[in-house]
C-alpha cells in the first residue's frame, strides 16, 4: 500500500457513478423494480466492470443500474448522503462530487430542480455528521442534446449558491463542446462558478482546445489526448489549467489501453497541474488509494511525484485560498 503524506483529495468523482450495489438492491426491492439479479454477489459481478469495456459508451451504460432505482426524491437524497459517507470511510479530506440532474431524473420522470435540491440536502446532512469537506459540481449531459442540457442548467441555477462548478460530460465525440457555448455563457452571466470539462477522452486534442477557448475551462476531465499536441501541453502548463487524471477509468473505457504508458507521468514531467481521481468508483470498484497504488506500481511514479499529485489536487480544487490552507494544515 502506497504511503501518502498529504490529505486525500478526489476532484473527479461522479456522485451518480458511485451508487452502492447494496443500495441499488434495496431501492429496487422498495420500489418493486426489476434487476438482473436479486443476489448481492451476482449483482456486483454484473455492475462492476470486469477488466475493461470496449469503449466509453459501454462504460457509461454500467452507470444506468444506479440511476434506474432513483424512483423518488428521497432516493436521490440517500445516494448523495452515502457518497459523503463513502468519502469519509475512504479517508478523503475533501471531495468534489459531480452529478447530472437530467440523468438522475430521466428513468422516473423526476423534476430536475427537485433532484438538485435533494442532492444538496443529502450532501449537507452528511457533512454535518462526517468530518469531510464536500462540494458539488453540476453536469450538463451532452448525450441528451442541447435542449435537455438547457433544462439541466436551469435546474442547477435554481440552487446555484450550493453548486461550486459546472461540467460538460457524456458522449464527447458526437456532441462536441461548440454545441454548448450558449449554456456556459449563461452560466457565467448568472454565477461565479468554476468550470471543468470532460475533453480529450473520447476525442482528440482539438476537444481540449475547444473546452478552453469556447467554454473557458479551468480544469479538464481526463484530457489524455492533450499529450498529442505539445503546444497544448505547454498552454496547460502556462495557464495552470489542471488535468483530472483517472487511471483505472481510462483503462476500462479503452481511452488509454496501457496504464504503464499513461500520459499522467508525462504531464507531471512537463509541469502541468495534474491530479489523480476515481471517476466512477461505483462501477470501477476502486478507491483513491487504489489509484495511488496503481500510479506507483504500474506507472512507476515516485513518492515525490505522488506528493505532487496530492498538492496539485489541493491547488486545483474549487476552494478559496483560505480553505486550501486549512486542508494543508
XYZ file of N, CA, C and O in Angstrom, residues 16 99-104 112-113 116 138-142 144-158 166-167 183 193:
136
model
N -23.424 10.157 -9.239
C -24.334 9.179 -9.837
C -23.587 8.004 -10.470
O -24.201 7.095 -11.020
N -22.601 15.632 -10.588
C -23.813 14.856 -10.844
C -24.612 15.503 -11.960
O -24.569 16.714 -12.165
N -25.354 14.669 -12.682
C -26.209 15.125 -13.776
C -27.667 15.018 -13.343
O -28.203 13.915 -13.231
N -28.341 16.140 -13.108
C -29.753 16.082 -12.718
C -30.629 15.375 -13.756
O -31.530 14.609 -13.392
N -30.374 15.615 -15.028
C -31.196 15.001 -16.077
C -31.030 13.486 -16.074
O -32.011 12.736 -16.182
N -29.797 13.041 -15.944
C -29.514 11.606 -15.926
C -30.178 10.942 -14.723
O -30.773 9.860 -14.839
N -30.105 11.582 -13.566
C -30.697 11.022 -12.357
C -32.222 11.024 -12.425
O -32.880 10.163 -11.841
N -36.406 18.088 -12.309
C -34.965 18.339 -12.269
C -34.566 19.214 -11.087
O -33.575 18.928 -10.395
N -35.309 20.266 -10.849
C -34.978 21.159 -9.738
C -35.081 20.434 -8.398
O -34.266 20.654 -7.491
N -31.911 18.301 -7.877
C -30.775 19.114 -7.411
C -30.948 19.434 -5.925
O -29.996 19.304 -5.140
N -22.210 20.613 -10.909
C -23.318 20.206 -11.766
C -22.812 19.774 -13.133
O -21.864 20.349 -13.662
N -23.446 18.763 -13.683
C -23.083 18.259 -15.006
C -24.186 18.581 -16.006
O -25.376 18.424 -15.712
N -23.780 19.012 -17.194
C -24.672 19.037 -18.344
C -24.358 17.783 -19.148
O -23.224 17.608 -19.608
N -25.334 16.901 -19.298
C -25.122 15.628 -20.000
C -25.337 15.830 -21.498
O -26.457 15.769 -21.996
N -24.236 16.062 -22.190
C -24.292 16.407 -23.614
C -24.974 15.314 -24.446
O -25.560 15.603 -25.491
N -27.694 13.915 -24.151
C -29.134 14.122 -24.312
C -29.456 15.323 -25.193
O -30.625 15.609 -25.443
N -28.430 16.054 -25.641
C -28.649 17.160 -26.558
C -28.751 18.512 -25.884
O -28.839 18.623 -24.658
N -28.750 19.552 -26.711
C -28.703 20.923 -26.217
C -29.930 21.314 -25.403
O -29.805 21.999 -24.378
N -31.103 20.913 -25.820
C -32.325 21.316 -25.129
C -32.380 20.723 -23.724
O -32.697 21.422 -22.745
N -32.058 19.440 -23.618
C -32.042 18.799 -22.305
C -31.001 19.452 -21.401
O -31.233 19.653 -20.199
N -29.864 19.806 -21.968
C -28.812 20.443 -21.171
C -29.231 21.827 -20.681
O -28.831 22.255 -19.598
N -30.042 22.527 -21.474
C -30.526 23.834 -21.019
C -31.496 23.661 -19.850
O -31.463 24.433 -18.878
N -32.347 22.642 -19.910
C -33.229 22.346 -18.782
C -32.410 22.001 -17.539
O -32.723 22.428 -16.418
N -31.384 21.222 -17.761
C -30.495 20.805 -16.678
C -29.813 22.021 -16.052
O -29.724 22.153 -14.823
N -29.344 22.917 -16.912
C -28.668 24.120 -16.431
C -29.593 24.968 -15.569
O -29.205 25.451 -14.494
N -30.824 25.166 -16.011
C -31.759 25.982 -15.241
C -32.067 25.356 -13.879
O -32.247 26.077 -12.881
N -32.112 24.027 -13.820
C -32.323 23.355 -12.530
C -31.140 23.609 -11.594
O -31.325 23.824 -10.386
N -29.938 23.590 -12.142
C -28.749 23.861 -11.343
C -28.703 25.325 -10.913
O -28.331 25.636 -9.783
N -29.101 26.213 -11.812
C -29.101 27.639 -11.483
C -30.074 27.955 -10.349
O -29.842 28.883 -9.566
N -31.139 27.169 -10.238
C -32.106 27.381 -9.150
C -31.473 27.149 -7.783
O -31.990 27.630 -6.768
N -19.376 23.811 -12.852
C -20.174 23.218 -13.921
C -19.282 22.381 -14.817
O -18.135 22.747 -15.096
N -19.839 21.265 -15.282
C -19.110 20.304 -16.112
C -19.943 19.989 -17.347
O -21.167 20.150 -17.347
N -24.862 27.637 -23.331
C -25.113 27.183 -21.962
C -24.074 27.755 -20.993
O -24.422 28.245 -19.914
N -19.408 30.396 -10.757
C -18.925 29.022 -10.817
C -17.559 28.930 -11.484
O -17.164 29.784 -12.284
